[in-house]
Short mmCIF file of C-alpha atoms in Angstrom, two decimals:
data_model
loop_
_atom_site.label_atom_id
_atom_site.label_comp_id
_atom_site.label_asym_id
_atom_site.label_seq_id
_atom_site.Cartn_x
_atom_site.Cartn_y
_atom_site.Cartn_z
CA UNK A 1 0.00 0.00 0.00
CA UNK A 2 1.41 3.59 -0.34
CA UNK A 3 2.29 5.90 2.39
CA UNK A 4 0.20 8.15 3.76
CA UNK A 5 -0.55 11.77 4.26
CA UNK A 6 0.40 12.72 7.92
CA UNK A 7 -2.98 13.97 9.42
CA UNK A 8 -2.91 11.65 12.05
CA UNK A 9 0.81 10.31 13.53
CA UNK A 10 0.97 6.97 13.46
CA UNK A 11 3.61 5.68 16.36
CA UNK A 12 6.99 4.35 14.76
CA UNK A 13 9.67 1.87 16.42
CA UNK A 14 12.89 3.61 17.01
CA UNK A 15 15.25 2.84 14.62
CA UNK A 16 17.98 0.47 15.91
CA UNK A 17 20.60 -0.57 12.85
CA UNK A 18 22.44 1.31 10.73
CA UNK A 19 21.64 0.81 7.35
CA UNK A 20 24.06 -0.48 4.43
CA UNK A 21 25.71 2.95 3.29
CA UNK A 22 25.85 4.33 6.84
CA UNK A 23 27.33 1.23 8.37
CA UNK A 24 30.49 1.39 5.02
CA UNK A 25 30.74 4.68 5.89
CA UNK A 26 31.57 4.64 9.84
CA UNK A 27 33.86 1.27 8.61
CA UNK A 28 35.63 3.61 6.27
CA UNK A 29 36.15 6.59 9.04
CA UNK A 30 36.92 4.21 11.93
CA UNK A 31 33.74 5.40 13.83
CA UNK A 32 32.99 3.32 16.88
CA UNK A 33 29.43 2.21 17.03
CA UNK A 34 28.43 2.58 20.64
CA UNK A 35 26.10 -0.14 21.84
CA UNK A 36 22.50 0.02 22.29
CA UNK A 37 20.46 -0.26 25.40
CA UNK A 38 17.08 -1.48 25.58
CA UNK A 39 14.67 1.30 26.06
CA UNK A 40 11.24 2.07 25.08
CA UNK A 41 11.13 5.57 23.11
CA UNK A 42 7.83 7.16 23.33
CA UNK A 43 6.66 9.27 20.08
CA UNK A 44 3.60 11.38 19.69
CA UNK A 45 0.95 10.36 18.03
CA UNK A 46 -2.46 13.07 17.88
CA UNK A 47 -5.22 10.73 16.78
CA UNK A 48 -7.38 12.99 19.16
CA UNK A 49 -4.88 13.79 21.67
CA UNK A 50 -3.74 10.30 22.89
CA UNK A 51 -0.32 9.77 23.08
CA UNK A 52 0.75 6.15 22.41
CA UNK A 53 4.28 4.01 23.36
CA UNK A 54 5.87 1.12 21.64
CA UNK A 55 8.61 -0.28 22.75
CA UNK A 56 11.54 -0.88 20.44
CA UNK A 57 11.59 -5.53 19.47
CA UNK A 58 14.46 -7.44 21.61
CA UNK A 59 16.15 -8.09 18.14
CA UNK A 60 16.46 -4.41 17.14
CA UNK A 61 17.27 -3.67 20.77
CA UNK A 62 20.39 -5.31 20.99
CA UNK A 63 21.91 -4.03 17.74
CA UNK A 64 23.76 -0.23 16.95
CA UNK A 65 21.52 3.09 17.67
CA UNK A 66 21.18 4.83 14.77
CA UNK A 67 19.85 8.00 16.13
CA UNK A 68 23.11 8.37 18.00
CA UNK A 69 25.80 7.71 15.21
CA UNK A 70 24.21 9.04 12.50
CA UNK A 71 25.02 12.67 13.59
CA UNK A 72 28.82 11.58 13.48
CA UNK A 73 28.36 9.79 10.30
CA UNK A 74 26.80 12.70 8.77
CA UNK A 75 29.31 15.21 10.08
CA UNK A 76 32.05 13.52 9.22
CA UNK A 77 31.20 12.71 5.48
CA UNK A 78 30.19 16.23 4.91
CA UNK A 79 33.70 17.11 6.43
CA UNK A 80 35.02 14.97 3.67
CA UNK A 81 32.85 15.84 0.92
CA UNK A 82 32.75 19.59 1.24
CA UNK A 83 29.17 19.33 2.18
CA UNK A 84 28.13 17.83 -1.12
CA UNK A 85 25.34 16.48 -0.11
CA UNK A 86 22.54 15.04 -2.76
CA UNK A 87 19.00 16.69 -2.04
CA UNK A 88 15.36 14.37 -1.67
CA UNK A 89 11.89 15.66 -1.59
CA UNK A 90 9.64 13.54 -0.11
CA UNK A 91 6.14 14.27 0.73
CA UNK A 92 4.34 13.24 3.25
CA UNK A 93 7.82 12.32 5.13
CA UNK A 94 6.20 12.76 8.58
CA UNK A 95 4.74 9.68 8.91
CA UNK A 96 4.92 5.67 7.35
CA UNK A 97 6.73 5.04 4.62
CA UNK A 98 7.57 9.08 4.05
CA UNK A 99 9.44 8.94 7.45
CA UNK A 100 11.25 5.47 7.01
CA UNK A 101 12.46 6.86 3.19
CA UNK A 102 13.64 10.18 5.18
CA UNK A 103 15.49 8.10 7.88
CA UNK A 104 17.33 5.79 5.50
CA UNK A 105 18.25 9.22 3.67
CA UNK A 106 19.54 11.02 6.10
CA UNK A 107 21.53 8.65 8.34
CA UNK A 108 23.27 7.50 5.45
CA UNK A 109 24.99 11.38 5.34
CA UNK A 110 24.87 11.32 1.64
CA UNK A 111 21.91 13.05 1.24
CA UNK A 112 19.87 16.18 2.48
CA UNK A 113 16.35 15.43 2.77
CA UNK A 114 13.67 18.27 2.50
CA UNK A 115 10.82 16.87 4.16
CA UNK A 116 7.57 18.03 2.17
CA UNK A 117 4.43 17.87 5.50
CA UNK A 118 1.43 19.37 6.55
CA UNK A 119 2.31 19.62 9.65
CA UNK A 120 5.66 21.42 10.21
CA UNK A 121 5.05 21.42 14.17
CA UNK A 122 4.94 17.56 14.35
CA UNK A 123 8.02 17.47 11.85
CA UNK A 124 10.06 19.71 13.78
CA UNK A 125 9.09 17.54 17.10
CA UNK A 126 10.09 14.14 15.03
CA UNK A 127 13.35 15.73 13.88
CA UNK A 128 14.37 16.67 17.65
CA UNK A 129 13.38 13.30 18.72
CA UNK A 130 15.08 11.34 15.81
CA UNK A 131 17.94 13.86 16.33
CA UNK A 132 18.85 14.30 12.72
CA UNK A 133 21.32 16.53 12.03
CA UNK A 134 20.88 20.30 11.95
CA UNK A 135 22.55 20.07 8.51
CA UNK A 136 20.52 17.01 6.93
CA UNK A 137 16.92 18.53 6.58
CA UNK A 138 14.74 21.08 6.23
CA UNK A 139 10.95 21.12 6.91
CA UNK A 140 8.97 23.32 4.40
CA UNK A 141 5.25 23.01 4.73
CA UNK A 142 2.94 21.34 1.58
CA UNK A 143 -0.48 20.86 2.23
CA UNK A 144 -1.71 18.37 -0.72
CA UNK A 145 -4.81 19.43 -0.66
CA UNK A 146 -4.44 23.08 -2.01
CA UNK A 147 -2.96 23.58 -5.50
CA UNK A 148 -1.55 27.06 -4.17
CA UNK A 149 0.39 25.04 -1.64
CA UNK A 150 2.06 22.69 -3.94
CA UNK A 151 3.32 26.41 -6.10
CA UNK A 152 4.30 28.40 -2.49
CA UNK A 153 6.12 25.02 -1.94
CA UNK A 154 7.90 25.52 -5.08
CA UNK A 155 8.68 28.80 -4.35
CA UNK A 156 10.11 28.18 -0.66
CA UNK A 157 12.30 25.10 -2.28
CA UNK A 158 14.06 27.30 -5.01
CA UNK A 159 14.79 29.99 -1.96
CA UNK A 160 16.67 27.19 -0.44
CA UNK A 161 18.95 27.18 -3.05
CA UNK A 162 19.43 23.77 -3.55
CA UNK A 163 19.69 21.60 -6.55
CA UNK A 164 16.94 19.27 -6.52
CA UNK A 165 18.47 15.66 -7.45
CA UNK A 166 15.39 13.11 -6.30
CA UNK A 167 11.34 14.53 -6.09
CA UNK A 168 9.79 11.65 -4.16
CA UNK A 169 6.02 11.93 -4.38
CA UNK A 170 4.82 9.47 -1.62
CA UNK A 171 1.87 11.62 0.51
CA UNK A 172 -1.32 9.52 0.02
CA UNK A 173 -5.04 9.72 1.90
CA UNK A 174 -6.89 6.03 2.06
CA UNK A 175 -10.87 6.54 2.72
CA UNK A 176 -12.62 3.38 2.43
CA UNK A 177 -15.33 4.04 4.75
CA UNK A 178 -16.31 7.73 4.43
CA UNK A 179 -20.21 7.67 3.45
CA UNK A 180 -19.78 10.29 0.97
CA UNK A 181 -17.20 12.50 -0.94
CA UNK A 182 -14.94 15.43 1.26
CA UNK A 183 -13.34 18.00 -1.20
CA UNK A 184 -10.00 19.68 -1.56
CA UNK A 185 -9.56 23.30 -1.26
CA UNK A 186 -10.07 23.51 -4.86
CA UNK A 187 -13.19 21.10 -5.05
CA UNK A 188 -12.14 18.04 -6.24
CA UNK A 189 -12.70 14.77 -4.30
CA UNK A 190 -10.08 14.38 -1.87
CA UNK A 191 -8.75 11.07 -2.97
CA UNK A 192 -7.61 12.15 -6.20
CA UNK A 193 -6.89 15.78 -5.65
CA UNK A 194 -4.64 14.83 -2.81
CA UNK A 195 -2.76 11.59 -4.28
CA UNK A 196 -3.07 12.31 -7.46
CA UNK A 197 -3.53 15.89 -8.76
CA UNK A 198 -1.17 17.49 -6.26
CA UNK A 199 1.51 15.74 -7.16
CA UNK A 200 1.02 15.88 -10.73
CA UNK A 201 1.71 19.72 -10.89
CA UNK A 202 4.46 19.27 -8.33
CA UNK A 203 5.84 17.24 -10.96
CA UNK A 204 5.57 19.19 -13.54
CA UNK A 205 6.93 22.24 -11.63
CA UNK A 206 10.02 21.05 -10.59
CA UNK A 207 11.09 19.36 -13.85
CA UNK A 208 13.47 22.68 -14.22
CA UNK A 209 14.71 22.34 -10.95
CA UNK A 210 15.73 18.44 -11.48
CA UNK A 211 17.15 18.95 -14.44
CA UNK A 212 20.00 20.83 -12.81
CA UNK A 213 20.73 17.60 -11.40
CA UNK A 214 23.52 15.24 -12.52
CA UNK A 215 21.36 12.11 -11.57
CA UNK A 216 17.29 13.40 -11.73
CA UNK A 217 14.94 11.04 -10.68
CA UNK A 218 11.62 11.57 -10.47
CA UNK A 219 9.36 9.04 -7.90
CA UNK A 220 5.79 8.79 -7.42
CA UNK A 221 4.68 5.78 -5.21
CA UNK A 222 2.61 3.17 -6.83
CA UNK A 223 0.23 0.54 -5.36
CA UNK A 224 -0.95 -2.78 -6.24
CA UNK A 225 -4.67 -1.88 -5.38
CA UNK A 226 -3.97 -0.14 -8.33
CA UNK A 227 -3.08 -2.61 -10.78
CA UNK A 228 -5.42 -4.80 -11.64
CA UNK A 229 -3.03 -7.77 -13.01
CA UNK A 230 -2.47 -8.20 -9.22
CA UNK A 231 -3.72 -9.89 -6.12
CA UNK A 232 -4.73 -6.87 -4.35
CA UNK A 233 -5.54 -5.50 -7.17
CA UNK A 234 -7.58 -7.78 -8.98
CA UNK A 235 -9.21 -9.83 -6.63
CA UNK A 236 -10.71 -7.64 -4.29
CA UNK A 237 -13.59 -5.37 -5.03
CA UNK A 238 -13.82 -2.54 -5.91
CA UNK A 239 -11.35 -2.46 -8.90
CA UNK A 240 -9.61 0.50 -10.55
CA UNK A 241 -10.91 1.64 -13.54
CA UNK A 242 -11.45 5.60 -14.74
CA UNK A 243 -13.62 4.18 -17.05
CA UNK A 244 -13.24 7.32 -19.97
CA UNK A 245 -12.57 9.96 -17.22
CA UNK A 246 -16.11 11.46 -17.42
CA UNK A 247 -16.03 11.93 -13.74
CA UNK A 248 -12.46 13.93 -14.37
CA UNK A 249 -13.21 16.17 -17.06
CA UNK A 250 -16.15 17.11 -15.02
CA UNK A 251 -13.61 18.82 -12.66
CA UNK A 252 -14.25 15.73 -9.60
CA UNK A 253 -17.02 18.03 -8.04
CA UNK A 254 -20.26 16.91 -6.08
CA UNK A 255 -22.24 15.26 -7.57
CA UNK A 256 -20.15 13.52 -10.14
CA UNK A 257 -16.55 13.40 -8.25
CA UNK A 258 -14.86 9.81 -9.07
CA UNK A 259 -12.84 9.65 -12.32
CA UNK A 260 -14.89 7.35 -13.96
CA UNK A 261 -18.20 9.67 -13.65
CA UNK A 262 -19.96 6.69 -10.81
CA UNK A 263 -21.22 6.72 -7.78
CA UNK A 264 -18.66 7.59 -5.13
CA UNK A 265 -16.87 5.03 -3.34
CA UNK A 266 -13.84 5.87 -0.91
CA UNK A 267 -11.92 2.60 -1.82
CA UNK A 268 -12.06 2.89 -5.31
CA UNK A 269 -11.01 6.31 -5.12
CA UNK A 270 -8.04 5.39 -3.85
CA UNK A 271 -7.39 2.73 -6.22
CA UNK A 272 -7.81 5.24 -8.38
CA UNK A 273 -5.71 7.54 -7.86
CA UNK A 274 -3.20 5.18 -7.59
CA UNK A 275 -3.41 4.02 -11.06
CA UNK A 276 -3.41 7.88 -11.94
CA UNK A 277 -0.67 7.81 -10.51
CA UNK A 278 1.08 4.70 -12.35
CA UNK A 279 -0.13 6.55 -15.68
CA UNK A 280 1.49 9.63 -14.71
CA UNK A 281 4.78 8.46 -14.17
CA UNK A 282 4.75 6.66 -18.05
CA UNK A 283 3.67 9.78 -19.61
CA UNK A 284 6.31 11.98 -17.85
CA UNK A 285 8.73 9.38 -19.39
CA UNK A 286 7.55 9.56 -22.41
CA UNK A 287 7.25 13.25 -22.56
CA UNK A 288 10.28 14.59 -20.75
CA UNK A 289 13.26 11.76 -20.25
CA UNK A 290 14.50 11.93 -23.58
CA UNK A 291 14.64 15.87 -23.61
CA UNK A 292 15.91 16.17 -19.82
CA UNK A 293 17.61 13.06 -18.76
CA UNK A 294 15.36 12.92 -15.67
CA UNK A 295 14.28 8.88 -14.62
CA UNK A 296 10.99 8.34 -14.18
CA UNK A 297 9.43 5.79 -12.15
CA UNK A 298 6.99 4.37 -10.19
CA UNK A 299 7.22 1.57 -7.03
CA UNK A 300 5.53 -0.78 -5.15
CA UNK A 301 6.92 -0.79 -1.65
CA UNK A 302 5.49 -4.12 -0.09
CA UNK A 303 2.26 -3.75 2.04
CA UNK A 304 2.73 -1.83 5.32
CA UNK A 305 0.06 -2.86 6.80
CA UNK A 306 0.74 -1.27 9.58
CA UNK A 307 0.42 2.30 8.16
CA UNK A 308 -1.53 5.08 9.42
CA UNK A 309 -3.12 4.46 5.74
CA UNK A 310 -5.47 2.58 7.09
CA UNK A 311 -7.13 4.43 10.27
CA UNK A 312 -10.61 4.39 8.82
CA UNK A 313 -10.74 0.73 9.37
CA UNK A 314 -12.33 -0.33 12.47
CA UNK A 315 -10.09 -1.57 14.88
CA UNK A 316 -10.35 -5.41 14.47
CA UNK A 317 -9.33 -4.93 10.88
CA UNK A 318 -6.49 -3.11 12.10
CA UNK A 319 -5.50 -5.98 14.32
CA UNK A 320 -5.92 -8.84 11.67
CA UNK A 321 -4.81 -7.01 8.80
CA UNK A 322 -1.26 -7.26 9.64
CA UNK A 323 -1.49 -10.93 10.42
CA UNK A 324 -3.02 -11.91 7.95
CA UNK A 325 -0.45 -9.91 5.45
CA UNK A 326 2.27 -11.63 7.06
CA UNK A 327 0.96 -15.48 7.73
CA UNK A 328 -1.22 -15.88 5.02
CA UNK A 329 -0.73 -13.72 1.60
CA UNK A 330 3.39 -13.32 2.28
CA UNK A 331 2.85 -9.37 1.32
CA UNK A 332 3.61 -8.00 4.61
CA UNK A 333 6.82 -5.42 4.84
CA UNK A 334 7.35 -3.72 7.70
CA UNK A 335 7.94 0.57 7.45
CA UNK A 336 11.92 0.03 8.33
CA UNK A 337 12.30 -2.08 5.20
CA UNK A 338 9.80 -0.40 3.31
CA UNK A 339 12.00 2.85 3.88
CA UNK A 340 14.57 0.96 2.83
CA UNK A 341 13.68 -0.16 -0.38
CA UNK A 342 12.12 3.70 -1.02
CA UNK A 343 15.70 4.90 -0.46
CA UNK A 344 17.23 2.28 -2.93
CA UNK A 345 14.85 3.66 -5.92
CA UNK A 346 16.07 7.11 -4.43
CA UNK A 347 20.01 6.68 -4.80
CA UNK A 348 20.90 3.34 -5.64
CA UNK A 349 22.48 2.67 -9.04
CA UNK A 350 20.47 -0.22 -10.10
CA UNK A 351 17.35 1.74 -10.04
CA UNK A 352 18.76 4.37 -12.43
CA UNK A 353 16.60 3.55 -15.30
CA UNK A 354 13.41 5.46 -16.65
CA UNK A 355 9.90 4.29 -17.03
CA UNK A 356 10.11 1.54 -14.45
CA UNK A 357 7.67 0.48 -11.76
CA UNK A 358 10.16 -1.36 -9.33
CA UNK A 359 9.13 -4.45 -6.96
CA UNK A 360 10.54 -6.71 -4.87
CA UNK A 361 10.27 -10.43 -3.72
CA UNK A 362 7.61 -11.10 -6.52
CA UNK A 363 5.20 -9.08 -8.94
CA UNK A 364 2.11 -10.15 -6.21
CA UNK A 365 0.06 -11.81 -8.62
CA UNK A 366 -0.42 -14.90 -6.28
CA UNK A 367 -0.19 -15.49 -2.60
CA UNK A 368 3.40 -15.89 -1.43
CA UNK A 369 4.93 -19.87 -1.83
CA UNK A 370 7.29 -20.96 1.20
CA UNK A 371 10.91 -21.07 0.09
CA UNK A 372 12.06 -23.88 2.55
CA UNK A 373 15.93 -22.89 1.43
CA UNK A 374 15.69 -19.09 1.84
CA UNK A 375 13.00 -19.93 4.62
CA UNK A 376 10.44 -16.98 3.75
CA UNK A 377 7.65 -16.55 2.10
CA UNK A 378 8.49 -15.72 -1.60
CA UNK A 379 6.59 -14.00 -4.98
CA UNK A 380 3.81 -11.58 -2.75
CA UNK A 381 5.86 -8.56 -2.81
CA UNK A 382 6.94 -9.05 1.21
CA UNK A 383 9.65 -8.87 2.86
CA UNK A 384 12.64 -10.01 1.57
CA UNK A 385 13.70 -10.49 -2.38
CA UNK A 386 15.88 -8.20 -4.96
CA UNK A 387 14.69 -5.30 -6.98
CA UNK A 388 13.55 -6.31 -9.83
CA UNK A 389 11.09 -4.63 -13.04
CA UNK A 390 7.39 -5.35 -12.43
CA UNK A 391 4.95 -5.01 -15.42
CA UNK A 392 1.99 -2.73 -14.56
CA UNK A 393 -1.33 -3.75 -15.34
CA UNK A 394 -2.68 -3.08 -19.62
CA UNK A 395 -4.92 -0.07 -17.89
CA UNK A 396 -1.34 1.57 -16.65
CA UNK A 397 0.03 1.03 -19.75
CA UNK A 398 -2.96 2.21 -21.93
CA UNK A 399 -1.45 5.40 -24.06
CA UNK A 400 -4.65 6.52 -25.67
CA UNK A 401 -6.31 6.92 -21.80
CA UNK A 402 -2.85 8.11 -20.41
CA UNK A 403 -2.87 10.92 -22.95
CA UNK A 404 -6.58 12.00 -21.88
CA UNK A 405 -5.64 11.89 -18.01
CA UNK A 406 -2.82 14.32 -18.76
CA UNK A 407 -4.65 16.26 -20.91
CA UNK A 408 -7.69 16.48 -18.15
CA UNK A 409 -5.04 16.74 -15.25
CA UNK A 410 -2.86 19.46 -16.35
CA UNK A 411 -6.25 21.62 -17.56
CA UNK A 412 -7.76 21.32 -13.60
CA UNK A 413 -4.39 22.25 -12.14
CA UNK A 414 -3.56 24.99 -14.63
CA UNK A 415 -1.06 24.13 -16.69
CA UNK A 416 -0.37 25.38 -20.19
CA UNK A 417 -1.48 23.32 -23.01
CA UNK A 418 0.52 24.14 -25.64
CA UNK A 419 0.20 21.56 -28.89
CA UNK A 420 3.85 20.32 -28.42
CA UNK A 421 5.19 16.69 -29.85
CA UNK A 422 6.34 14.31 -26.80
CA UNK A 423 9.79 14.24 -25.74
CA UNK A 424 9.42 18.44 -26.25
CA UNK A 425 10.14 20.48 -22.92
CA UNK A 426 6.98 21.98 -21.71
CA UNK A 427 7.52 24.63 -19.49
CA UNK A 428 5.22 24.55 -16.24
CA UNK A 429 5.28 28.00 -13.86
CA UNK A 430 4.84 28.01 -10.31
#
């Protein structure tokens, strides 16, 4: 499932290992990695006002704190490398996936992460209790669903001065049980404005700024609820489908506000937005890698089922869901590895390729098999497994309906429409 959009914090283990790059990197500089005591770290969570504890799992308390090296790591490679750091947006960093992605960035020192929220009071208190470095972040504010907020956050970015080298577009709202449609500051259902309209004009805003970049990548988080050639995506009701975008050329506004034109329905709009989003990514490859160099690409993380995604449910489903993710279907990843894998789309080498939707440990079009050699479950998209190049379902890869969607998209958010040939820059003004 894709990450959410912080409105509600959902409370996240401490991290307690030092990933791959960081733990090369204190190797290299002949850091000592002091030893971790077991603790429980309390973090805030405001689902009306309760505050909620977890304590950190005997296996990750016994290994290296990261929130106490990574400081020293990241002082001491931007001592040797002038300060050279990489820059990351990520949206909706504040929470889920977001927040693992950020983590992974930032304690591996390489990277400055600018961490795109709602909520920059929340941020500011996860940064302190984290303790990332002073020099490794900045919070600018980007409330999805306002259009002028994506273009202010624009604005406050290029202030920063930075060169933009990774746009991660990961914020995401999940409403399966709302009776009827809530709107967006501009008046299209929430769903789609939020996951999907938002971040297609943040997209196409920054393409300048990324092409500065030496290595531009482009990221906007995929699902498998939106690909129908899938388990969770084909097997469970409702389905995505924007039918021929009736419902979007209508401007998503009461009383026609899905995509397809329908009858609304909180889970499908979700779905649906996710395959927007899927579509989105192929056309910006098709429209702007040749001419700019920038990759493209779209991912499925693994289901975190454990996600503030899903607060809607009721509480039982909530319980079982991550169970049954784990035990049964083999899709289950938890946030730590799911930031993990976000961050190797974000830097890695291997993922350096345009026009990709990335997986791991399977494409999840069955349940998971039991590898009795490897001794996991294998082929659900769970934990565990190598990167490797899904294939999206036909309806992501239709070009005829991915040319409409832009074509509806960039009219709502007000973009120019100039008749220009694919693979010609189109210039997009905050």
């Amino acid at each position: 499932m894709a990450a959410t959009l912080t409105r509600i914090s959902q409370p996240l283990q401490a991290r307690a290992s030092l990933n791959v790059s960081a733990k090369k990197s204190a190797a290299r500089m002949g850091v000592a990695c002091p030893a971790s005591s077991a603790k429980a770290v309390r973090l805030s969570a405001r689902a009306n006002g309760i505050a909620r504890s977890e304590k950190v799992s005997a296996q990750r308390t016994s290994s290296v704190a990261v929130r106490s090296v990574a400081p020293t790591v990241a002082g001491l490679l931007d001592r040797f490398t002038g300060g050279k750091q990489k820059t990351v947006i990520i949206t909706g960093a504040s929470s889920g996936l977001g927040l693992a992605g950020a983590i992974e960035a930032i304690n591996s020192g390489e990277w400055h992460a600018v961490l795109a929220v709602r909520d920059v009071a929340k941020m500011k208190e996860l940064a302190e209790e984290y303790e990332f470095p002073k020099n490794s972040y900045t919070i600018l504010e980007l409330e999805c669903g306002s259009l002028k907020s994506v273009r202010s956050f624009v604005k406050k970015f290029r202030r920063t001065g930075r060169t933009l080298d990774t746009l991660c577009c990961n914020a995401a709202i999940y409403l399966p049980n709302q009776p009827a449609p809530t709107y967006t500051e501009d008046g299209f259902e929430e769903s789609v404005g939020v996951n999907h309209l938002s971040h297609f004009l943040l997209c196409n805003l920054m393409i300048e700024d990324l092409k500065k970049s030496k290595d531009p990548r482009c990221i906007i988080v995929g699902s498998i609820t939106g690909n129908t050639n899938t388990v969770g995506g084909g097997a469970v009701k409702p389905f995505a489908d924007l039918g021929n975008l009736s419902g979007l050329d209508a401007g998503l506004a009461d009383p026609i506000c899905m995509m397809d034109g329908k009858k609304y329905d909180g889970a499908k709009a979700y779905k649906d937005s996710k395959l927007a989003n899927m579509m989105t990514v192929l056309q910006l490859h098709e429209r702007f890698h040749e001419s700019t160099g920038i990759c493209f690409t779209s991912l499925y993380p693994g289901c975190i089922a454990e996600t503030a995604l899903f607060r809607q449910k009721r509480k039982w489903f909530r319980n079982f869901f991550p169970i049954f993710m784990k035990y049964v279907t083999g899709g289950y990843v938890s946030e730590d590895e799911a930031g993990e894998r976000l961050f190797q789309v974000i830097s890695s080498e291997e993922a350096r390729k345009s026009g990709v939707y990335w997986s791991w440990n399977g494409g999840a079009k069955t349940v998971a098999v039991y590898d009795p050699f490897k001794k996991e479950l294998r082929g659900a998209g769970g934990s565990g497994g190598e990167l490797f190049e899904n294939k999206p379902s036909a309806a992501v890869r239709d070009p005829v309906k991915g040319d409409k969607l832009w074509d509806i998209s960039a009219k709502l958010v007000g973009l120019p429409q100039p008749k220009a040939a694919k693979g010609k820059k189109v210039l997009a003004e905050a």
